[in-house]
């Protein structure tokens, strides 16, 4: 028998909580749901309409997938997955896209035994272990990173971390302004410019688990800021931006160092910085300078209704002046959303 969400405090990570899931669904215009078996198998997902009464689904944006509790047998997972598919087919969900947690490869390995989820390695992310003290953290930074943090401090930059409040994410607030300017400066897709409803849902849903980290110049002006998720022993770097001119002063290095030191002082275990826009790009290499280790990021694809899926791909191919084979070979999933947008 499948049941719904866990209390947020009992979830293994932020991305499994109802608070985050509903915020993520708000951003994508879908509906958040969660399926679980006891407290041992947990599957959050967001459902989006396609057309003609058909739907698809995806993990909430970020890193969740299916959580499999340590020691849980493959037979239980197989039975759970069978029931999940039956429920989804009854709801006319055509396909499911999973984003698995780089911090939980044991769950990924368990899911790999399921024949009808196709796994793809997307690249690596950076995670830093922060429970060995500030001195060990500082020593783990590359020398170039330490120099940049020192440069920022000599320039009079200061930083702090605190729980976020609604005002922090209002239009025109320093974080919103810096983040949106940064996204436009780097030519980011429009999907990464979130609306007010998303930010307010984050504040309401995550409470003290939503942390804002800010870097100020000598005049008190905020020149870099980040929203961070904190849940149990894990901290996730979510969104960040800077004014562009202060980057040369090391403001971004000071920003990430403050996240690490705050996490260590808050008795967390890991800070997950995520990856780059592309494997091993300049953003990824910047995150590498903070020490830590590479973690594998995998996605999964499951076609639940092959007949409907193939029809949707053919229709999309015809509209795009392409072929169904070309869309399927693109690597985008679901293939019928190629060029349309994320699930």
mmCIF file of C-alpha atoms in Angstrom:
data_model
loop_
_atom_site.group_PDB
_atom_site.id
_atom_site.type_symbol
_atom_site.label_atom_id
_atom_site.label_comp_id
_atom_site.label_asym_id
_atom_site.label_seq_id
_atom_site.Cartn_x
_atom_site.Cartn_y
_atom_site.Cartn_z
ATOM 1 C CA UNK A 1 0.000 0.000 0.000
ATOM 2 C CA UNK A 2 1.485 3.342 -1.032
ATOM 3 C CA UNK A 3 1.128 6.311 1.267
ATOM 4 C CA UNK A 4 2.096 9.943 0.954
ATOM 5 C CA UNK A 5 4.648 12.387 2.285
ATOM 6 C CA UNK A 6 6.832 12.100 5.348
ATOM 7 C CA UNK A 7 6.970 14.904 7.908
ATOM 8 C CA UNK A 8 9.610 17.286 6.593
ATOM 9 C CA UNK A 9 11.882 16.714 9.604
ATOM 10 C CA UNK A 10 12.032 12.978 8.821
ATOM 11 C CA UNK A 11 12.921 13.405 5.135
ATOM 12 C CA UNK A 12 16.492 12.481 4.140
ATOM 13 C CA UNK A 13 17.114 15.792 2.369
ATOM 14 C CA UNK A 14 15.495 19.118 1.469
ATOM 15 C CA UNK A 15 14.457 17.891 -1.976
ATOM 16 C CA UNK A 16 12.165 15.243 -0.475
ATOM 17 C CA UNK A 17 10.227 17.675 1.720
ATOM 18 C CA UNK A 18 6.724 18.879 0.968
ATOM 19 C CA UNK A 19 7.876 22.448 1.567
ATOM 20 C CA UNK A 20 10.437 22.316 -1.216
ATOM 21 C CA UNK A 21 8.359 20.077 -3.492
ATOM 22 C CA UNK A 22 5.433 22.489 -3.516
ATOM 23 C CA UNK A 23 7.732 25.424 -4.193
ATOM 24 C CA UNK A 24 9.338 23.545 -7.090
ATOM 25 C CA UNK A 25 5.909 22.708 -8.489
ATOM 26 C CA UNK A 26 4.963 26.385 -8.253
ATOM 27 C CA UNK A 27 7.982 27.289 -10.388
ATOM 28 C CA UNK A 28 7.124 24.695 -13.044
ATOM 29 C CA UNK A 29 3.360 25.152 -13.003
ATOM 30 C CA UNK A 30 2.730 21.555 -11.914
ATOM 31 C CA UNK A 31 1.453 19.615 -8.920
ATOM 32 C CA UNK A 32 3.708 18.075 -6.264
ATOM 33 C CA UNK A 33 3.079 14.549 -4.973
ATOM 34 C CA UNK A 34 4.983 12.002 -2.951
ATOM 35 C CA UNK A 35 4.737 8.223 -2.719
ATOM 36 C CA UNK A 36 6.331 6.134 0.005
ATOM 37 C CA UNK A 37 6.375 2.682 1.518
ATOM 38 C CA UNK A 38 6.683 2.895 5.302
ATOM 39 C CA UNK A 39 9.611 5.223 5.994
ATOM 40 C CA UNK A 40 11.963 3.235 3.780
ATOM 41 C CA UNK A 41 11.139 4.114 0.163
ATOM 42 C CA UNK A 42 10.347 7.672 -0.820
ATOM 43 C CA UNK A 43 9.553 9.110 -4.264
ATOM 44 C CA UNK A 44 8.617 12.793 -4.657
ATOM 45 C CA UNK A 45 7.510 14.041 -8.073
ATOM 46 C CA UNK A 46 5.900 16.946 -9.910
ATOM 47 C CA UNK A 47 3.176 16.262 -12.485
ATOM 48 C CA UNK A 48 2.754 18.454 -15.563
ATOM 49 C CA UNK A 49 0.051 18.359 -18.212
ATOM 50 C CA UNK A 50 1.037 17.505 -21.792
ATOM 51 C CA UNK A 51 -2.250 17.581 -23.735
ATOM 52 C CA UNK A 52 -5.299 15.434 -24.528
ATOM 53 C CA UNK A 53 -5.557 14.361 -20.891
ATOM 54 C CA UNK A 54 -1.970 13.061 -20.806
ATOM 55 C CA UNK A 55 0.679 14.002 -18.231
ATOM 56 C CA UNK A 56 4.334 13.490 -17.454
ATOM 57 C CA UNK A 57 6.283 13.801 -14.250
ATOM 58 C CA UNK A 58 9.742 14.606 -12.912
ATOM 59 C CA UNK A 59 11.628 14.762 -9.659
ATOM 60 C CA UNK A 60 11.394 18.209 -8.041
ATOM 61 C CA UNK A 61 14.150 20.346 -9.537
ATOM 62 C CA UNK A 62 17.373 19.493 -7.744
ATOM 63 C CA UNK A 63 18.444 16.134 -6.389
ATOM 64 C CA UNK A 64 16.068 13.494 -5.094
ATOM 65 C CA UNK A 65 15.052 10.585 -7.333
ATOM 66 C CA UNK A 66 14.007 7.594 -5.219
ATOM 67 C CA UNK A 67 15.342 7.302 -1.688
ATOM 68 C CA UNK A 68 15.982 3.715 -0.600
ATOM 69 C CA UNK A 69 16.706 3.341 3.099
ATOM 70 C CA UNK A 70 19.954 1.505 3.974
ATOM 71 C CA UNK A 71 19.480 -2.247 4.125
ATOM 72 C CA UNK A 72 16.200 -2.239 2.226
ATOM 73 C CA UNK A 73 16.006 -5.275 -0.051
ATOM 74 C CA UNK A 74 15.640 -5.083 -3.805
ATOM 75 C CA UNK A 75 12.446 -7.106 -3.660
ATOM 76 C CA UNK A 76 10.675 -4.373 -1.682
ATOM 77 C CA UNK A 77 11.863 -1.745 -4.157
ATOM 78 C CA UNK A 78 10.663 -3.828 -7.122
ATOM 79 C CA UNK A 79 7.212 -4.273 -5.537
ATOM 80 C CA UNK A 80 7.055 -0.560 -4.707
ATOM 81 C CA UNK A 81 8.004 0.406 -8.259
ATOM 82 C CA UNK A 82 5.398 -1.955 -9.711
ATOM 83 C CA UNK A 83 2.677 -0.278 -7.638
ATOM 84 C CA UNK A 84 3.976 3.181 -8.562
ATOM 85 C CA UNK A 85 3.744 2.388 -12.276
ATOM 86 C CA UNK A 86 0.221 1.045 -11.914
ATOM 87 C CA UNK A 87 -0.884 4.182 -10.084
ATOM 88 C CA UNK A 88 0.757 6.461 -12.647
ATOM 89 C CA UNK A 89 -0.696 4.623 -15.614
ATOM 90 C CA UNK A 90 -4.146 4.971 -14.065
ATOM 91 C CA UNK A 91 -3.497 8.719 -13.910
ATOM 92 C CA UNK A 92 -2.339 8.748 -17.574
ATOM 93 C CA UNK A 93 1.238 9.713 -16.750
ATOM 94 C CA UNK A 94 3.219 8.875 -19.877
ATOM 95 C CA UNK A 95 6.825 9.303 -18.709
ATOM 96 C CA UNK A 96 8.894 10.041 -15.602
ATOM 97 C CA UNK A 97 12.233 11.859 -15.394
ATOM 98 C CA UNK A 98 14.338 11.285 -12.259
ATOM 99 C CA UNK A 99 17.102 13.499 -10.852
ATOM 100 C CA UNK A 100 19.065 11.385 -8.378
ATOM 101 C CA UNK A 101 21.019 12.686 -5.419
ATOM 102 C CA UNK A 102 24.810 12.733 -5.815
ATOM 103 C CA UNK A 103 24.968 12.335 -2.022
ATOM 104 C CA UNK A 104 23.038 9.049 -2.067
ATOM 105 C CA UNK A 105 24.613 6.695 -4.586
ATOM 106 C CA UNK A 106 23.434 3.695 -2.562
ATOM 107 C CA UNK A 107 19.855 4.524 -3.567
ATOM 108 C CA UNK A 108 20.963 4.940 -7.178
ATOM 109 C CA UNK A 109 22.618 1.523 -7.143
ATOM 110 C CA UNK A 110 19.410 -0.025 -5.798
ATOM 111 C CA UNK A 111 17.347 1.654 -8.529
ATOM 112 C CA UNK A 112 19.799 0.413 -11.178
ATOM 113 C CA UNK A 113 18.407 -3.095 -10.646
ATOM 114 C CA UNK A 114 15.028 -1.978 -12.024
ATOM 115 C CA UNK A 115 15.002 -2.880 -15.719
ATOM 116 C CA UNK A 116 12.696 -0.124 -16.961
ATOM 117 C CA UNK A 117 14.514 2.946 -15.619
ATOM 118 C CA UNK A 118 17.281 4.007 -18.014
ATOM 119 C CA UNK A 119 20.087 5.741 -16.119
ATOM 120 C CA UNK A 120 22.368 8.404 -17.609
ATOM 121 C CA UNK A 121 25.400 9.993 -15.983
ATOM 122 C CA UNK A 122 25.164 13.734 -16.518
ATOM 123 C CA UNK A 123 28.421 14.906 -14.988
ATOM 124 C CA UNK A 124 29.916 15.540 -11.584
ATOM 125 C CA UNK A 125 29.106 17.873 -8.727
ATOM 126 C CA UNK A 126 31.244 19.127 -5.845
ATOM 127 C CA UNK A 127 30.547 18.277 -2.204
ATOM 128 C CA UNK A 128 32.684 19.370 0.733
ATOM 129 C CA UNK A 129 32.834 17.506 4.045
ATOM 130 C CA UNK A 130 32.602 20.138 6.775
ATOM 131 C CA UNK A 131 32.584 18.209 10.048
ATOM 132 C CA UNK A 132 36.345 18.185 10.657
ATOM 133 C CA UNK A 133 36.695 21.795 11.804
ATOM 134 C CA UNK A 134 37.408 25.189 10.280
ATOM 135 C CA UNK A 135 41.162 24.684 10.151
ATOM 136 C CA UNK A 136 40.774 21.533 8.074
ATOM 137 C CA UNK A 137 38.295 23.332 5.809
ATOM 138 C CA UNK A 138 40.663 26.252 5.281
ATOM 139 C CA UNK A 139 43.558 23.933 4.569
ATOM 140 C CA UNK A 140 41.405 22.124 2.016
ATOM 141 C CA UNK A 141 40.969 25.252 -0.102
ATOM 142 C CA UNK A 142 43.327 25.638 -3.017
ATOM 143 C CA UNK A 143 45.910 28.343 -2.470
ATOM 144 C CA UNK A 144 44.364 30.489 -5.207
ATOM 145 C CA UNK A 145 41.015 30.360 -3.385
ATOM 146 C CA UNK A 146 42.560 31.284 -0.030
ATOM 147 C CA UNK A 147 44.253 34.260 -1.676
ATOM 148 C CA UNK A 148 40.938 35.455 -3.090
ATOM 149 C CA UNK A 149 39.204 35.180 0.293
ATOM 150 C CA UNK A 150 42.057 37.163 1.827
ATOM 151 C CA UNK A 151 41.824 39.744 -0.951
ATOM 152 C CA UNK A 152 38.106 40.190 -0.280
ATOM 153 C CA UNK A 153 38.718 40.767 3.407
ATOM 154 C CA UNK A 154 41.491 43.280 2.745
ATOM 155 C CA UNK A 155 39.100 45.161 0.439
ATOM 156 C CA UNK A 156 36.724 45.544 3.374
ATOM 157 C CA UNK A 157 34.185 42.928 2.279
ATOM 158 C CA UNK A 158 32.286 41.160 5.053
ATOM 159 C CA UNK A 159 29.811 38.285 4.967
ATOM 160 C CA UNK A 160 27.140 36.696 7.113
ATOM 161 C CA UNK A 161 24.586 33.878 6.982
ATOM 162 C CA UNK A 162 21.125 33.963 8.557
ATOM 163 C CA UNK A 163 17.634 32.501 8.083
ATOM 164 C CA UNK A 164 15.878 34.077 5.109
ATOM 165 C CA UNK A 165 12.700 36.105 5.630
ATOM 166 C CA UNK A 166 10.043 37.129 3.076
ATOM 167 C CA UNK A 167 11.600 40.558 2.548
ATOM 168 C CA UNK A 168 14.855 38.938 1.353
ATOM 169 C CA UNK A 169 13.170 37.526 -1.731
ATOM 170 C CA UNK A 170 10.849 40.379 -2.628
ATOM 171 C CA UNK A 171 11.316 42.094 -6.012
ATOM 172 C CA UNK A 172 14.071 44.670 -5.713
ATOM 173 C CA UNK A 173 15.680 43.028 -2.671
ATOM 174 C CA UNK A 174 19.476 42.737 -2.990
ATOM 175 C CA UNK A 175 19.450 38.967 -3.520
ATOM 176 C CA UNK A 176 16.749 39.103 -6.205
ATOM 177 C CA UNK A 177 18.461 41.978 -8.015
ATOM 178 C CA UNK A 178 21.905 40.358 -7.960
ATOM 179 C CA UNK A 179 20.637 36.927 -8.976
ATOM 180 C CA UNK A 180 18.534 38.221 -11.866
ATOM 181 C CA UNK A 181 21.337 40.484 -13.121
ATOM 182 C CA UNK A 182 23.736 37.541 -13.021
ATOM 183 C CA UNK A 183 21.393 35.232 -14.915
ATOM 184 C CA UNK A 184 20.933 37.811 -17.647
ATOM 185 C CA UNK A 185 24.655 38.544 -17.769
ATOM 186 C CA UNK A 186 25.526 34.884 -18.385
ATOM 187 C CA UNK A 187 22.684 34.370 -20.869
ATOM 188 C CA UNK A 188 20.779 31.873 -18.728
ATOM 189 C CA UNK A 189 17.502 30.359 -19.930
ATOM 190 C CA UNK A 190 14.319 32.164 -18.912
ATOM 191 C CA UNK A 191 13.303 29.150 -16.797
ATOM 192 C CA UNK A 192 15.932 30.164 -14.227
ATOM 193 C CA UNK A 193 14.313 33.561 -13.630
ATOM 194 C CA UNK A 194 11.811 32.593 -10.959
ATOM 195 C CA UNK A 195 8.687 34.531 -10.073
ATOM 196 C CA UNK A 196 7.541 35.887 -6.718
ATOM 197 C CA UNK A 197 5.329 32.886 -5.978
ATOM 198 C CA UNK A 198 8.331 30.545 -6.089
ATOM 199 C CA UNK A 199 10.387 32.588 -3.677
ATOM 200 C CA UNK A 200 7.571 33.113 -1.225
ATOM 201 C CA UNK A 201 6.763 29.394 -1.371
ATOM 202 C CA UNK A 202 10.397 28.649 -0.492
ATOM 203 C CA UNK A 203 10.296 30.927 2.548
ATOM 204 C CA UNK A 204 6.968 29.520 3.710
ATOM 205 C CA UNK A 205 7.851 25.906 2.974
ATOM 206 C CA UNK A 206 11.401 25.692 4.281
ATOM 207 C CA UNK A 207 11.265 28.080 7.221
ATOM 208 C CA UNK A 208 14.597 28.110 9.053
ATOM 209 C CA UNK A 209 15.901 25.641 6.471
ATOM 210 C CA UNK A 210 16.182 28.479 3.948
ATOM 211 C CA UNK A 211 19.333 30.469 4.644
ATOM 212 C CA UNK A 212 20.558 33.637 2.952
ATOM 213 C CA UNK A 213 24.273 34.392 2.755
ATOM 214 C CA UNK A 214 25.282 37.950 1.890
ATOM 215 C CA UNK A 215 28.566 39.713 1.161
ATOM 216 C CA UNK A 216 28.688 43.477 1.781
ATOM 217 C CA UNK A 217 31.264 46.032 0.748
ATOM 218 C CA UNK A 218 32.843 48.596 3.080
ATOM 219 C CA UNK A 219 29.808 50.879 2.642
ATOM 220 C CA UNK A 220 27.359 48.117 3.581
ATOM 221 C CA UNK A 221 26.097 47.559 0.029
ATOM 222 C CA UNK A 222 25.300 43.910 -0.748
ATOM 223 C CA UNK A 223 27.522 42.808 -3.639
ATOM 224 C CA UNK A 224 26.918 39.032 -3.613
ATOM 225 C CA UNK A 225 24.222 36.815 -2.155
ATOM 226 C CA UNK A 226 23.048 33.216 -2.172
ATOM 227 C CA UNK A 227 20.062 31.183 -1.044
ATOM 228 C CA UNK A 228 21.093 27.968 0.685
ATOM 229 C CA UNK A 229 19.085 24.945 1.810
ATOM 230 C CA UNK A 230 19.919 23.391 5.193
ATOM 231 C CA UNK A 231 18.351 20.095 6.222
ATOM 232 C CA UNK A 232 19.699 17.696 8.821
ATOM 233 C CA UNK A 233 23.389 17.146 8.035
ATOM 234 C CA UNK A 234 23.271 18.573 4.496
ATOM 235 C CA UNK A 235 23.573 22.056 3.063
ATOM 236 C CA UNK A 236 22.840 22.768 -0.604
ATOM 237 C CA UNK A 237 23.950 25.842 -2.553
ATOM 238 C CA UNK A 238 20.818 26.838 -4.463
ATOM 239 C CA UNK A 239 20.826 30.234 -6.218
ATOM 240 C CA UNK A 240 23.466 32.972 -6.161
ATOM 241 C CA UNK A 241 24.419 36.222 -7.826
ATOM 242 C CA UNK A 242 26.963 39.015 -7.623
ATOM 243 C CA UNK A 243 27.271 42.512 -9.058
ATOM 244 C CA UNK A 244 29.981 41.561 -11.540
ATOM 245 C CA UNK A 245 32.421 44.298 -10.611
ATOM 246 C CA UNK A 246 33.137 42.952 -7.117
ATOM 247 C CA UNK A 247 34.073 39.502 -8.450
ATOM 248 C CA UNK A 248 37.597 40.809 -9.037
ATOM 249 C CA UNK A 249 37.769 41.550 -5.297
ATOM 250 C CA UNK A 250 37.017 37.928 -4.424
ATOM 251 C CA UNK A 251 33.394 38.428 -3.337
ATOM 252 C CA UNK A 252 32.276 35.066 -4.744
ATOM 253 C CA UNK A 253 35.113 33.259 -2.973
ATOM 254 C CA UNK A 254 34.139 34.919 0.292
ATOM 255 C CA UNK A 255 30.501 34.001 -0.338
ATOM 256 C CA UNK A 256 31.201 30.272 -0.723
ATOM 257 C CA UNK A 257 33.746 30.255 2.099
ATOM 258 C CA UNK A 258 31.087 31.768 4.369
ATOM 259 C CA UNK A 259 28.674 28.983 3.414
ATOM 260 C CA UNK A 260 31.311 26.385 4.315
ATOM 261 C CA UNK A 261 32.259 27.990 7.615
ATOM 262 C CA UNK A 262 28.621 28.591 8.601
ATOM 263 C CA UNK A 263 27.801 24.936 7.853
ATOM 264 C CA UNK A 264 30.753 23.725 9.919
ATOM 265 C CA UNK A 265 29.815 25.946 12.849
ATOM 266 C CA UNK A 266 26.203 24.694 12.560
ATOM 267 C CA UNK A 267 27.341 21.067 12.959
ATOM 268 C CA UNK A 268 26.410 20.028 9.429
ATOM 269 C CA UNK A 269 28.147 17.196 7.628
ATOM 270 C CA UNK A 270 28.263 18.188 3.955
ATOM 271 C CA UNK A 271 27.956 21.236 1.754
ATOM 272 C CA UNK A 272 26.867 20.377 -1.774
ATOM 273 C CA UNK A 273 27.832 23.067 -4.276
ATOM 274 C CA UNK A 274 26.389 21.304 -7.335
ATOM 275 C CA UNK A 275 28.105 21.301 -10.697
ATOM 276 C CA UNK A 276 28.565 23.614 -13.648
ATOM 277 C CA UNK A 277 26.391 24.542 -16.574
ATOM 278 C CA UNK A 278 28.331 21.929 -18.547
ATOM 279 C CA UNK A 279 30.719 19.191 -17.399
ATOM 280 C CA UNK A 280 34.013 20.610 -16.135
ATOM 281 C CA UNK A 281 33.281 24.179 -17.249
ATOM 282 C CA UNK A 282 34.642 27.326 -15.584
ATOM 283 C CA UNK A 283 31.879 27.352 -12.948
ATOM 284 C CA UNK A 284 32.640 23.757 -12.006
ATOM 285 C CA UNK A 285 36.364 24.470 -11.815
ATOM 286 C CA UNK A 286 35.673 27.462 -9.557
ATOM 287 C CA UNK A 287 33.712 25.239 -7.168
ATOM 288 C CA UNK A 288 36.568 22.727 -7.201
ATOM 289 C CA UNK A 289 38.887 25.310 -5.646
ATOM 290 C CA UNK A 290 36.972 24.942 -2.375
ATOM 291 C CA UNK A 291 38.234 21.404 -1.873
ATOM 292 C CA UNK A 292 35.840 18.561 -1.376
ATOM 293 C CA UNK A 293 35.276 15.727 -3.791
ATOM 294 C CA UNK A 294 33.491 14.938 -6.998
ATOM 295 C CA UNK A 295 30.087 13.302 -6.762
ATOM 296 C CA UNK A 296 28.335 11.631 -9.673
ATOM 297 C CA UNK A 297 25.065 13.123 -10.889
ATOM 298 C CA UNK A 298 22.731 10.677 -12.643
ATOM 299 C CA UNK A 299 19.287 11.032 -14.131
ATOM 300 C CA UNK A 300 16.754 8.348 -14.939
ATOM 301 C CA UNK A 301 14.104 7.995 -17.627
ATOM 302 C CA UNK A 302 11.057 5.742 -17.536
ATOM 303 C CA UNK A 303 8.470 5.425 -20.310
ATOM 304 C CA UNK A 304 5.217 4.274 -18.700
ATOM 305 C CA UNK A 305 2.969 4.298 -21.774
ATOM 306 C CA UNK A 306 5.086 3.495 -24.873
ATOM 307 C CA UNK A 307 2.192 3.897 -27.316
ATOM 308 C CA UNK A 308 1.250 7.361 -26.066
ATOM 309 C CA UNK A 309 4.921 8.328 -25.755
ATOM 310 C CA UNK A 310 5.691 7.425 -29.366
ATOM 311 C CA UNK A 311 2.627 9.328 -30.579
ATOM 312 C CA UNK A 312 3.678 12.455 -28.662
ATOM 313 C CA UNK A 313 7.190 12.211 -30.081
ATOM 314 C CA UNK A 314 5.857 11.891 -33.642
ATOM 315 C CA UNK A 315 3.575 14.905 -33.139
ATOM 316 C CA UNK A 316 6.411 17.015 -31.722
ATOM 317 C CA UNK A 317 8.748 15.955 -34.531
ATOM 318 C CA UNK A 318 6.204 16.955 -37.161
ATOM 319 C CA UNK A 319 5.704 20.358 -35.506
ATOM 320 C CA UNK A 320 9.482 20.905 -35.296
ATOM 321 C CA UNK A 321 10.221 19.774 -38.854
ATOM 322 C CA UNK A 322 12.259 16.869 -37.517
ATOM 323 C CA UNK A 323 11.853 13.109 -37.183
ATOM 324 C CA UNK A 324 10.923 10.983 -34.198
ATOM 325 C CA UNK A 325 14.295 9.239 -34.413
ATOM 326 C CA UNK A 326 16.163 12.548 -34.292
ATOM 327 C CA UNK A 327 14.241 13.656 -31.210
ATOM 328 C CA UNK A 328 14.840 10.356 -29.433
ATOM 329 C CA UNK A 329 18.531 10.488 -30.323
ATOM 330 C CA UNK A 330 18.868 14.040 -28.961
ATOM 331 C CA UNK A 331 19.345 12.782 -25.418
ATOM 332 C CA UNK A 332 16.506 14.998 -24.196
ATOM 333 C CA UNK A 333 13.794 13.323 -22.137
ATOM 334 C CA UNK A 334 10.921 13.211 -22.656
ATOM 335 C CA UNK A 335 11.845 13.559 -26.321
ATOM 336 C CA UNK A 336 8.520 15.225 -27.139
ATOM 337 C CA UNK A 337 9.550 18.182 -24.926
ATOM 338 C CA UNK A 338 12.722 18.832 -26.909
ATOM 339 C CA UNK A 339 12.893 22.571 -27.590
ATOM 340 C CA UNK A 340 9.794 23.197 -25.476
ATOM 341 C CA UNK A 341 11.092 23.247 -21.915
ATOM 342 C CA UNK A 342 11.935 21.292 -18.794
ATOM 343 C CA UNK A 343 9.479 18.915 -17.238
#
